Coordinates of C-alpha atoms in Angstrom, one line a residue:
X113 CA 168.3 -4.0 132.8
X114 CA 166.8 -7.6 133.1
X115 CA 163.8 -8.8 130.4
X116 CA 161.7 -8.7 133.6
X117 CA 161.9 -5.4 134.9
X118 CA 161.5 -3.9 131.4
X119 CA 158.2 -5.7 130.6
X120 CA 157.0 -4.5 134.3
X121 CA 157.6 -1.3 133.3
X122 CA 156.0 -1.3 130.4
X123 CA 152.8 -3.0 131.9
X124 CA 153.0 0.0 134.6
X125 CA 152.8 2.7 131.5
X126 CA 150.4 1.0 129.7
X127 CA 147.6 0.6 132.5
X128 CA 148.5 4.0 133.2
X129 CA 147.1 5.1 129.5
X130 CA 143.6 4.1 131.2
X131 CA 143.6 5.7 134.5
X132 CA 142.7 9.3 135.8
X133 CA 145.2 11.4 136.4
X134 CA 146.6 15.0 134.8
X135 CA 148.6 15.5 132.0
X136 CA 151.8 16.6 134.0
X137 CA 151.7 13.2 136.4
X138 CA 151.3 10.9 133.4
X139 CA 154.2 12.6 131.4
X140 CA 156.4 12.4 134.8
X141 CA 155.7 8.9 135.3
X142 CA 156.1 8.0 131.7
X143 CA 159.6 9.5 132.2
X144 CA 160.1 8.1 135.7
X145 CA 160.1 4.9 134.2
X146 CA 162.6 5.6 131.5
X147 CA 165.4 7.3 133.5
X148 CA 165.2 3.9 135.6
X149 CA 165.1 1.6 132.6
X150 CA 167.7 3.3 130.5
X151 CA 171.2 4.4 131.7
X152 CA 171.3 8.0 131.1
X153 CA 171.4 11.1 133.7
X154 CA 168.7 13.3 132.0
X155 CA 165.6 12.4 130.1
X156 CA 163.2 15.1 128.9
X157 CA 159.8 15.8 127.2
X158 CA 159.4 19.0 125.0
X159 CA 156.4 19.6 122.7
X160 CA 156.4 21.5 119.8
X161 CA 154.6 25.0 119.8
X162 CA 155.0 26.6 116.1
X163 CA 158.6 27.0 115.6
X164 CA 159.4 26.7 119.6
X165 CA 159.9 23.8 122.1
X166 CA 158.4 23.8 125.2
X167 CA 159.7 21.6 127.9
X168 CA 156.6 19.6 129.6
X169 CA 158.3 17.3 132.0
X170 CA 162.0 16.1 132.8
X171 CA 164.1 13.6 135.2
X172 CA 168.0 14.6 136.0
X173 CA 167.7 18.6 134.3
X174 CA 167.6 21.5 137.1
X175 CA 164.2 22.9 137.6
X176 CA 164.5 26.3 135.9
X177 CA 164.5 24.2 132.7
X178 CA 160.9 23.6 133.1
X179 CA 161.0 27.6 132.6
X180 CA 162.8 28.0 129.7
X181 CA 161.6 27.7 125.3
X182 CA 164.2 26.4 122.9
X183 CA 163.9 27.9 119.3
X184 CA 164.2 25.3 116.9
X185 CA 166.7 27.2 114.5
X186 CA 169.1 28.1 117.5
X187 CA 169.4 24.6 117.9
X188 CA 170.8 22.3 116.2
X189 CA 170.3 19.5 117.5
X190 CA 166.8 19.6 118.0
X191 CA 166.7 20.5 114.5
X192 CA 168.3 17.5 113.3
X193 CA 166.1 15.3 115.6
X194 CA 162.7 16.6 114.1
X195 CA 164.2 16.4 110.6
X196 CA 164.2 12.7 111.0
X197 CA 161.7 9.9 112.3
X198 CA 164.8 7.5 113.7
X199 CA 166.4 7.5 116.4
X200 CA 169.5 10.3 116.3
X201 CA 172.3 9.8 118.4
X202 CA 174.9 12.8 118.8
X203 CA 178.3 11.1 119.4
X204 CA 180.9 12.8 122.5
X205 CA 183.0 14.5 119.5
X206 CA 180.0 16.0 118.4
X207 CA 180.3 19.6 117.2
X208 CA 176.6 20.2 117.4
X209 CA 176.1 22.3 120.9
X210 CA 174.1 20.6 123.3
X211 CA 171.2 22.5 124.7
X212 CA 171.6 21.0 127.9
X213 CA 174.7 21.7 128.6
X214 CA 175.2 22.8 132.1
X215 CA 171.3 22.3 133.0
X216 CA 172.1 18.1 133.7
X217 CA 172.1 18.5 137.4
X218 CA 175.3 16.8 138.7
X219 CA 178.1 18.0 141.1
X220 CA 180.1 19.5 138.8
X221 CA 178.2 22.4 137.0
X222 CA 180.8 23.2 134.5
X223 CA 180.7 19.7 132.6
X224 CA 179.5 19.1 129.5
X225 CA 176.7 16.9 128.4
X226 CA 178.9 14.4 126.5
X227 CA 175.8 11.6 125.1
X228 CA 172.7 12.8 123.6
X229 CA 170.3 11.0 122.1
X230 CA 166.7 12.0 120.8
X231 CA 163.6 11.2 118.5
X232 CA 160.9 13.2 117.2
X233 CA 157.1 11.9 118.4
X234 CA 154.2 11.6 115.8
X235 CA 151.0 12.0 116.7
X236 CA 148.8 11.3 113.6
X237 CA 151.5 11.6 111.3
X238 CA 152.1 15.3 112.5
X239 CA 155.6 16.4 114.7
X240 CA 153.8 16.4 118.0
X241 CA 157.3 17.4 119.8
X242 CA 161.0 15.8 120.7
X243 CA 161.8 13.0 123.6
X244 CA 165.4 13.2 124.5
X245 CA 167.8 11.6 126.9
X246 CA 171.6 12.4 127.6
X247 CA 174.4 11.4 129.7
X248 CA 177.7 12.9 131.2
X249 CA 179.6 9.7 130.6
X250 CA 180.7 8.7 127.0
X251 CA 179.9 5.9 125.4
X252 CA 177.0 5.3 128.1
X253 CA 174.1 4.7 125.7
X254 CA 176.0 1.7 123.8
X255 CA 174.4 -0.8 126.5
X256 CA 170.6 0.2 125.0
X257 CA 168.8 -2.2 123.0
X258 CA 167.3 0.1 120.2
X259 CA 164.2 -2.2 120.0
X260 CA 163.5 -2.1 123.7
X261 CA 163.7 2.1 123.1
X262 CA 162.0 2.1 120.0
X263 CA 158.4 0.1 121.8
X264 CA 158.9 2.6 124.6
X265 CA 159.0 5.3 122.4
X266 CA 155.4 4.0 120.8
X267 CA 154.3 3.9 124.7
X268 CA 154.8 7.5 125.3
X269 CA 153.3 8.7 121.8
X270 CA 150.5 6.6 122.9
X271 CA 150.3 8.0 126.0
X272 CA 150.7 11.5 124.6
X273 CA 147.4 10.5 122.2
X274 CA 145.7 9.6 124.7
X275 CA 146.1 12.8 126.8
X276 CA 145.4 14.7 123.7
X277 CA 142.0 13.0 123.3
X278 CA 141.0 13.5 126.8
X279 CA 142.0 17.4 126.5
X280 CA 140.2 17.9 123.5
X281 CA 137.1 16.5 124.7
X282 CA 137.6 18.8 128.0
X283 CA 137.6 21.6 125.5
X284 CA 134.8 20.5 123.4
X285 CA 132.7 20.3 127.0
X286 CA 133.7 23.5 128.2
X287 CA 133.8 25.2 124.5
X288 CA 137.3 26.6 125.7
X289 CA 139.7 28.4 123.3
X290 CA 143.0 26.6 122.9
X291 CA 145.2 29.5 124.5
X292 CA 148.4 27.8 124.0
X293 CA 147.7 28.1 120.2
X294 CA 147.6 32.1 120.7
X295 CA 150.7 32.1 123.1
X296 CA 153.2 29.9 121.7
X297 CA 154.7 32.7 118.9
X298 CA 155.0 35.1 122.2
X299 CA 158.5 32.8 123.5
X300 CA 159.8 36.4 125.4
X301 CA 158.0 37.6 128.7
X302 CA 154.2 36.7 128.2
X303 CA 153.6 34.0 129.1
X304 CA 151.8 33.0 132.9
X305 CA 154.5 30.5 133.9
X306 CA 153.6 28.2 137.3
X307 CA 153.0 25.0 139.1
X308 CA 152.2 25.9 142.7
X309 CA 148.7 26.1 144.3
X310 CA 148.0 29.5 144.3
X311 CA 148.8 30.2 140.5
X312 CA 147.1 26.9 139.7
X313 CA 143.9 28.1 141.5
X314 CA 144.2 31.3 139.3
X315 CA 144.7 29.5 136.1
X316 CA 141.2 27.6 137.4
X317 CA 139.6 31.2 138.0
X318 CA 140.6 32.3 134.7
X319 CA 139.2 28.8 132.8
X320 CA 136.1 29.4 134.7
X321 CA 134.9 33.3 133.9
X322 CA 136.9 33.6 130.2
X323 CA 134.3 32.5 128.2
X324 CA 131.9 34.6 129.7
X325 CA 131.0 38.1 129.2
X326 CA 131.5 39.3 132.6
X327 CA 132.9 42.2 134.1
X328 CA 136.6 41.0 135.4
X329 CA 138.2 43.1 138.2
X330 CA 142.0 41.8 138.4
X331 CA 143.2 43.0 141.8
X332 CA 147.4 42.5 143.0
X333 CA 150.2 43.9 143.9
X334 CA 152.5 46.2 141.6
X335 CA 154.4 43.5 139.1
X336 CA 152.3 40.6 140.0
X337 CA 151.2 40.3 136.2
X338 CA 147.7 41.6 135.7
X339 CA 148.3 43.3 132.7
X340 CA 149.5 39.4 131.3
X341 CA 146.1 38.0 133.4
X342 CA 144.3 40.8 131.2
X343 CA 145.4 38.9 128.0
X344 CA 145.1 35.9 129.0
X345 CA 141.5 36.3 129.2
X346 CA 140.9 37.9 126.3
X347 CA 142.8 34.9 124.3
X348 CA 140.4 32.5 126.1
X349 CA 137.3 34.6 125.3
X350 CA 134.9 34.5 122.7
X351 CA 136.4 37.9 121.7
X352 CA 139.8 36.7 121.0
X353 CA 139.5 38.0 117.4
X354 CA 138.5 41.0 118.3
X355 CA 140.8 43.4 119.5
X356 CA 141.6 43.8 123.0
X357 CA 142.2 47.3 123.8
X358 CA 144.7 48.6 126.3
X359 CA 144.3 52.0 128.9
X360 CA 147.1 52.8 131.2
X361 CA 144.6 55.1 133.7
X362 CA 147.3 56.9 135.6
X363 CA 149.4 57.5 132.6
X364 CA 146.7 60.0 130.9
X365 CA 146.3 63.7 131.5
X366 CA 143.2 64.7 133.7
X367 CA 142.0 66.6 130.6
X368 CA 142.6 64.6 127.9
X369 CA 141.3 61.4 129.5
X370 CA 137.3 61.9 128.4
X371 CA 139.0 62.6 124.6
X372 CA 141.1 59.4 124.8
X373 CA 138.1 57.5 126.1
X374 CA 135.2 58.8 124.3
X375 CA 137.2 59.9 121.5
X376 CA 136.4 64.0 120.0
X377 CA 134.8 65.9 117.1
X378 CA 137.0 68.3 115.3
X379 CA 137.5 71.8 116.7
X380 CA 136.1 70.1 119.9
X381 CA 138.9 71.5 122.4
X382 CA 141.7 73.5 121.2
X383 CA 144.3 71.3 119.6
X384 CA 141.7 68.8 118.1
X385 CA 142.7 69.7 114.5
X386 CA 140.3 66.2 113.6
X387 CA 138.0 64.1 114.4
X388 CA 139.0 60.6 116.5
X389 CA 138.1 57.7 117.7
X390 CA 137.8 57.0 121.2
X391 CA 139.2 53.6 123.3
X392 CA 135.6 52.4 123.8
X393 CA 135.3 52.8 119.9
X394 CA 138.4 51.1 118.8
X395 CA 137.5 48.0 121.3
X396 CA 133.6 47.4 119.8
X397 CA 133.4 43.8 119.5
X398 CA 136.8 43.0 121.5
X399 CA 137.8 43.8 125.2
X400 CA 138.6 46.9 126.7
X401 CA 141.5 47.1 129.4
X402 CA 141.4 50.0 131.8
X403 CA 144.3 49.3 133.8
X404 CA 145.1 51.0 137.0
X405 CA 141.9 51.8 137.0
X406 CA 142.4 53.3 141.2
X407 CA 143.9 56.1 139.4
X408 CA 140.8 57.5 137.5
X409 CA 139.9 61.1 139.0
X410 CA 136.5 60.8 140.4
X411 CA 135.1 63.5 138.1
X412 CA 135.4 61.3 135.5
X413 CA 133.8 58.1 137.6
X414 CA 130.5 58.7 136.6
X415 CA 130.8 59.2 132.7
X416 CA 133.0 55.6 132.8
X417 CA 129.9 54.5 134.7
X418 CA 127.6 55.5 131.9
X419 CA 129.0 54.0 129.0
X420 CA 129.7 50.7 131.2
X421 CA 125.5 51.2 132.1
X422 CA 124.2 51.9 128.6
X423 CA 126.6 50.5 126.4
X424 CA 127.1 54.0 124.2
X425 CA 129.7 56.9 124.3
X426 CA 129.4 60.1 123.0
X427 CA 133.1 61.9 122.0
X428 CA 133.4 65.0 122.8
X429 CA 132.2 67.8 120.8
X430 CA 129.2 65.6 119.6
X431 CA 125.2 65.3 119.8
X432 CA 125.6 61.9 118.6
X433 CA 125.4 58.3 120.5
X434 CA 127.8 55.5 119.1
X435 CA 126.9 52.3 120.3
X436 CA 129.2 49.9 121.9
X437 CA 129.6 46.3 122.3
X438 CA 133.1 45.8 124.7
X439 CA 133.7 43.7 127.7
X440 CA 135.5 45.5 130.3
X441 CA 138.3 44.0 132.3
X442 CA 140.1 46.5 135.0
X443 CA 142.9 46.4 137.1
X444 CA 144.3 47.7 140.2
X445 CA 147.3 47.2 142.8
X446 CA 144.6 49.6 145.0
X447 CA 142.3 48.2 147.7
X448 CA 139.1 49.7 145.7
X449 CA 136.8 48.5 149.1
X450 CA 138.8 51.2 151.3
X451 CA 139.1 53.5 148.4
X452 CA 135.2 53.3 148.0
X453 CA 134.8 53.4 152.0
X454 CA 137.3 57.0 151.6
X455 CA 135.2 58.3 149.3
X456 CA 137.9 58.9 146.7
X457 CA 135.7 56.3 144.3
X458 CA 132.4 55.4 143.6
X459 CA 130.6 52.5 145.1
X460 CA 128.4 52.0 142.0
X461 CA 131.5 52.1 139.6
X462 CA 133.2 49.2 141.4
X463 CA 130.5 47.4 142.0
X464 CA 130.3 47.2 138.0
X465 CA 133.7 46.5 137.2
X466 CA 134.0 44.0 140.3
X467 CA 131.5 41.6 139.1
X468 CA 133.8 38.7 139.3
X469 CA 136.9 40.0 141.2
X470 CA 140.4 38.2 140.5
X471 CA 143.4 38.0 142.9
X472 CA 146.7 37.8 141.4
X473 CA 149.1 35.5 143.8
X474 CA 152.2 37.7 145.1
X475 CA 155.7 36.4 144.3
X476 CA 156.1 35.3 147.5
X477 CA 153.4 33.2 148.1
X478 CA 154.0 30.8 144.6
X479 CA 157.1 29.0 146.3
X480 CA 158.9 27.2 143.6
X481 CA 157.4 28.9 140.6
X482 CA 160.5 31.6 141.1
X483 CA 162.6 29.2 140.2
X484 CA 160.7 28.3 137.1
X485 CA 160.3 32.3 135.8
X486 CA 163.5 32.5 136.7
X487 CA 164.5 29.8 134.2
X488 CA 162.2 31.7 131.8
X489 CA 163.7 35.0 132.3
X490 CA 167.3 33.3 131.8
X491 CA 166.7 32.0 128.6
X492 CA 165.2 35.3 126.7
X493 CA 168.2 37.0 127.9
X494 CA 170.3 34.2 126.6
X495 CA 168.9 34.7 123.7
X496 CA 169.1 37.9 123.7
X497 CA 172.8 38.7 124.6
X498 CA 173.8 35.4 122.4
X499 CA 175.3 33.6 125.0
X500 CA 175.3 29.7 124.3
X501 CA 174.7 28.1 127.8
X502 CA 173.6 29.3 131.1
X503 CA 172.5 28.1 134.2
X504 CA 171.5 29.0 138.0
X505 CA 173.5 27.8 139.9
X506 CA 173.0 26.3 143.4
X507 CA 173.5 29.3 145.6
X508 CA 171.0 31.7 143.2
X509 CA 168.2 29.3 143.5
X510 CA 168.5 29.2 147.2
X511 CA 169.2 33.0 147.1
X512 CA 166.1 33.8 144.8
X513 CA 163.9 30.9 146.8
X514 CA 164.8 33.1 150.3
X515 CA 163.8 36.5 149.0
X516 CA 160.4 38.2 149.4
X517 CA 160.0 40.1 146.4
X518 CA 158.4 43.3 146.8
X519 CA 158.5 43.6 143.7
X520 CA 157.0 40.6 142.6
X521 CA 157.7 39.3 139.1
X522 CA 158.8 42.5 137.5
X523 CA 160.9 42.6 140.3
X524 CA 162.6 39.0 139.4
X525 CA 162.6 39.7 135.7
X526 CA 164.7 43.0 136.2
X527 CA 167.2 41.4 138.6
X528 CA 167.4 38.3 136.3
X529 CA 168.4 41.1 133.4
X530 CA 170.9 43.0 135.3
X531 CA 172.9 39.5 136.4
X532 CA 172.6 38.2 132.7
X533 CA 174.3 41.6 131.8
X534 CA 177.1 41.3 134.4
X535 CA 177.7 37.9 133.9
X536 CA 178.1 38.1 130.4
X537 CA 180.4 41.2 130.5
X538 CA 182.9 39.7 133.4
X539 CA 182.7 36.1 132.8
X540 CA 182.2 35.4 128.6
X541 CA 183.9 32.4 128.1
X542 CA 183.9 30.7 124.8
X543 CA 182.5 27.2 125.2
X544 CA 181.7 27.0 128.6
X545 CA 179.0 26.9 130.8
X546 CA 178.4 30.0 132.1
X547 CA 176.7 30.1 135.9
X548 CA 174.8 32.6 137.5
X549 CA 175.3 32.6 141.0
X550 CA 174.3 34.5 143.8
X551 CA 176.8 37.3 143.6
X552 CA 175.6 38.2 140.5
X553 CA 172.3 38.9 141.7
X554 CA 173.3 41.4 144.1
X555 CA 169.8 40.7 145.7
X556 CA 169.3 43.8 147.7
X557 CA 168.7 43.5 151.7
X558 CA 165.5 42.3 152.3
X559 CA 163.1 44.8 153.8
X560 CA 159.8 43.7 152.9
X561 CA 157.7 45.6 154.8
X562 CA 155.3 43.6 157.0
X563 CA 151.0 43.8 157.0
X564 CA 151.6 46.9 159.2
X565 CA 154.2 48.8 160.4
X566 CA 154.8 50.4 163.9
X567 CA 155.8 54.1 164.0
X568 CA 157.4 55.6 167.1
X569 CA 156.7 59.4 167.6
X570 CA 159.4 59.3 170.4
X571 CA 163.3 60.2 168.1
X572 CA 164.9 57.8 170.6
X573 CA 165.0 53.8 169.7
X574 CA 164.4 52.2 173.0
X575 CA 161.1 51.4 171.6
X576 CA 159.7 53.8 174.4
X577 CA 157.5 56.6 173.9
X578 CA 153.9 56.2 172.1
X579 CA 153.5 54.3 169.1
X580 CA 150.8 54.4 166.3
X581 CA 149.8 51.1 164.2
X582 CA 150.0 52.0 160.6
X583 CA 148.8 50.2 157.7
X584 CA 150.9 49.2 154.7
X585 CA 148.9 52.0 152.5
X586 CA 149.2 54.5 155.6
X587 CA 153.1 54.0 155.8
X588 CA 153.9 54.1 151.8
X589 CA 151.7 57.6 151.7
X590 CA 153.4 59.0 154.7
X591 CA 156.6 58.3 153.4
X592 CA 155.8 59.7 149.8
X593 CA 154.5 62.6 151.6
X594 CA 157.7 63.2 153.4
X595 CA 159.4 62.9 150.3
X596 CA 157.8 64.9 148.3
X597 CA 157.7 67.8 150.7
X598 CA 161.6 67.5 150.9
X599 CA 162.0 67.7 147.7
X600 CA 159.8 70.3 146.6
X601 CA 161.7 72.5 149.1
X602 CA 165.0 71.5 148.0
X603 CA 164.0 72.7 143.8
X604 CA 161.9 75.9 145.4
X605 CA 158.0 74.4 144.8
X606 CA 158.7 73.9 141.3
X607 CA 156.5 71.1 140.6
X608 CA 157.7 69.9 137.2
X609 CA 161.4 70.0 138.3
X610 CA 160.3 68.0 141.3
X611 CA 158.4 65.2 139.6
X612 CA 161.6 65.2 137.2
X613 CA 163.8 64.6 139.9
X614 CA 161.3 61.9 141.5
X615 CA 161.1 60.0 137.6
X616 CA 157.3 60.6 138.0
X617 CA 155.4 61.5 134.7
X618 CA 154.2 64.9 135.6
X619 CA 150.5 64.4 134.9
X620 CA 150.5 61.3 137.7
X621 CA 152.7 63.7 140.0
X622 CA 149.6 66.3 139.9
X623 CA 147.1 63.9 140.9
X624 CA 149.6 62.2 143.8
X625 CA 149.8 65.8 145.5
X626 CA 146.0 66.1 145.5
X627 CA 145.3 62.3 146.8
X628 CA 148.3 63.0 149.5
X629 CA 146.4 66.5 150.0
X630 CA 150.2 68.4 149.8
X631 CA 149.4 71.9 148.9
X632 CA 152.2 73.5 147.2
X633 CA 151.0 77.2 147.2
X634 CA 150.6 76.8 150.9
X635 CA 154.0 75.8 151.6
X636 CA 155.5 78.7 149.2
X637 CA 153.2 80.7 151.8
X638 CA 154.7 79.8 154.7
X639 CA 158.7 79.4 153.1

């Protein structure tokens, strides 16, 4: 590296420090320039988050790193590096596990990182988070100048300050709550993790309507995240001190649900041996969360309506008004337009819970953001099974990048689970790198089903015969309805042994039968 090129460089970050651009594309191009000015194969930016670091930005690591947390006391060596405000440099020998090992993207997967260097940033005199650089080669970092790395160092806490200031004067504009602050303890499987368009445009959804008091309907497919969309509004709110209340609308009895909402008096039904609060009660001042909210019987519609109107319940049993103060935000994998337009719910209800509707993005349509909760998923199951290093390798990224998750993110998480469990029981092997390839996922065969499906009523397959167009929601029914039917024969119209042997809670399996209009008592009639 000449004496020319390094003070071009550092006249390219500087001018950066005045111009426009986001966070993320100053941090890259900060640590563009030093991968190309310093030989190493990885350089990194992490910030600190309580006792956590998160990585930001990073040159030479594979992408699902951007996905993953580091605890500070599982790590050594990141430990070491905040403890101190030089330069640390871990030498080849070092016994000190790298955190990086395996994530360095190079040909060979297995190897080690073998030179690691790091040093904490300070942004007014406060541990602001870790820079770090490493190399596969030994010896590698002799050929640095510590002063050129030291006044590039002061460029990128610089740059980080002046980032800071910018964001904090976008918060003090928009009177924004600083959700990071409220997220960064949760390091497991809350967090909203993404870079592409569509979870961007979501994130800008959110910014926009958390500070309000509006009514949020959060619409998407099953395991998209709502319930996680849910909180992070509430964290952003004004509320976020309050507490944020959480109803699972399909999980409650038909009879009990008026009690768990509204709460009861004592003596008020049989069983209710006490008086009790109800979920509108227990969320004054906070949010409540009616998720699933497609699921509520429509005799209960209009007393949800009601309380949402007049901002009072009355529990059950009782003469007496309680005033509320709760914002509501609702969610549903349902399309509640058609449900409204089938008469199975109420056009005024939605149209008070839908005041400002939110889509959640499927899986499929955030590209490269699988890769990235992938990486997140890895490392809380790392964590959690104790294994030291692990890594995607080539053919699982292309393998997870190629599927169309029906399942969405719950789907990902669960497979990500099951592959961190086989690997570690067939392929534990102390001190090295363990990858996760495709085998492991055991991805099933891919049978998304498309927007609508084409059912043939002729039984042979020459595509002959008529054919009627069904939606998505017309298909999934008739199958269930097949289903069901088959097995209620098979355990003689028993209905609780049949929702046993479906894994449905028997409350939900009651109100399924009645919205796929399968009468039991008239099959037992005709055998």
């Amino acid at each position: 590296m000449t004496s020319f090129s390094m003070a071009e460089s550092m006249i390219s970050v500087v001018s950066d420090l005045t111009r426009q651009m986001t966070p993320e594309t100053r941090f890259q191009r900060l640590l563009d320039s030093m991968h190309q000015l310093f030989p190493c194969d990885a350089v990194a930016l992490l910030q600190l988050r309580g006792s956590v670091l998160h990585p930001l930005t990073a040159c030479g690591l594979s992408e699902d790193t951007l996905g993953r947390t580091f605890l500070v006391d599982e790590h050594p060596r990141f430990a070491r590096i905040l403890l101190s405000r030089e330069l640390v440099r871990f030498e080849a020998d070092s016994e000190l596990p790298d955190p990086y090992d395996g994530l360095v993207d190079a040909p060979n997967i297995t190897l080690h990182v073998h030179d690691c260097m790091g040093v904490a940033l300070y942004i007014d005199d406060q541990p602001w988070g870790v820079l770090t650089l490493d190399a596969l080669t030994p010896g590698v970092f002799d050929s640095i100048d510590p002063l050129e790395l030291r006044a590039f160092i002061r460029l990128a806490e610089a740059s980080i300050r002046v980032t800071a200031l910018i964001q904090s004067l976008e918060v003090q504009v928009k009177k924004e709550h600083e959700v990071a602050r409220l997220l960064a303890a949760d390091i497991g499987r809350s967090e909203l993790i993404g870079e592409s368009p569509a979870i961007k445009a979501l994130f800008d959804e959110l910014d926009l309507v958390a500070g309000s008091e509006l009514a949020v309907l959060i619409s998407g497919e099953t395991g998209t995240g709502k319930e996680l969309v849910a909180r992070h509004l509430h964290a952003a709110s004004n509320r976020a001190e309050a507490p944020l209340v959480y109803v699972n609308c399909a999980a409650l009895p038909e009879n009990l649900i008026e009690s768990e909402l509204f709460g009861h008096t004592k003596g008020a039904f049989s069983g209710a041996t006490g008086a009790r609060a109800g979920k509108f009660e227990l969320a004054d001042g906070g949010t409540l969360f009616l998720d699933e909210i497609g699921e509520l019987p429509l005799p209960m519609q209009p007393k949800l309506l009601r309380a949402l109107q007049a901002g009072e319940v009355q529990r059950l049993g009782s003469d007496r008004y309680h005033q509320v103060d709760v914002r509501i935000i609702a969610a549903t994998n349902r399309d509640l337009k058609q449900e409204v337009a089938s008469g199975r719910f109420r056009a005024d209800l939605y149209h008070r819970l839908s005041v400002y509707p939110v889509q959640v993005p499927p899986l499929r349509e955030r590209g490269r953001d699988i890769l990235l909760l992938a990486g997140h998923f890895l490392e809380f199951n790392r964590r959690k099974l104790g294994l030291e290093s692990l890594r995607l390798a080539q053919s699982a990224r292309t393998a997870l990048l190629e599927y169309s998750w029906p399942g969405n993110v719950r789907e990902l998480e669960h497979l990500i689970s099951r592959a961190v469990l086989r690997l570690s029981a067939t392929r534990r092997q102390s001190g090295r790198v363990l990858s996760l390839g495709a085998d492991m996922l055991a991805l099933p065969v891919d049978e998304y089903l498309p927007e609508r499906v084409e059912v043939s009523d002729s039984p042979g397959r020459d595509g002959t015969g008529p054919r009627e167009l069904l939606s998505l929601r017309d298909a999934t029914d008739r199958f269930q309805a097949e289903l069901i039917t088959r097995v209620l024969r098979d355990k003689g119209y028993n209905r609780t042994a049949t929702a046993r042997e479906l894994g449905v809670d028997p409350g939900n399996f009651t109100r399924l039968l009645k919205r796929l209009a399968i009468d039991v008592e008239g099959m037992k009639r005709e055998g």
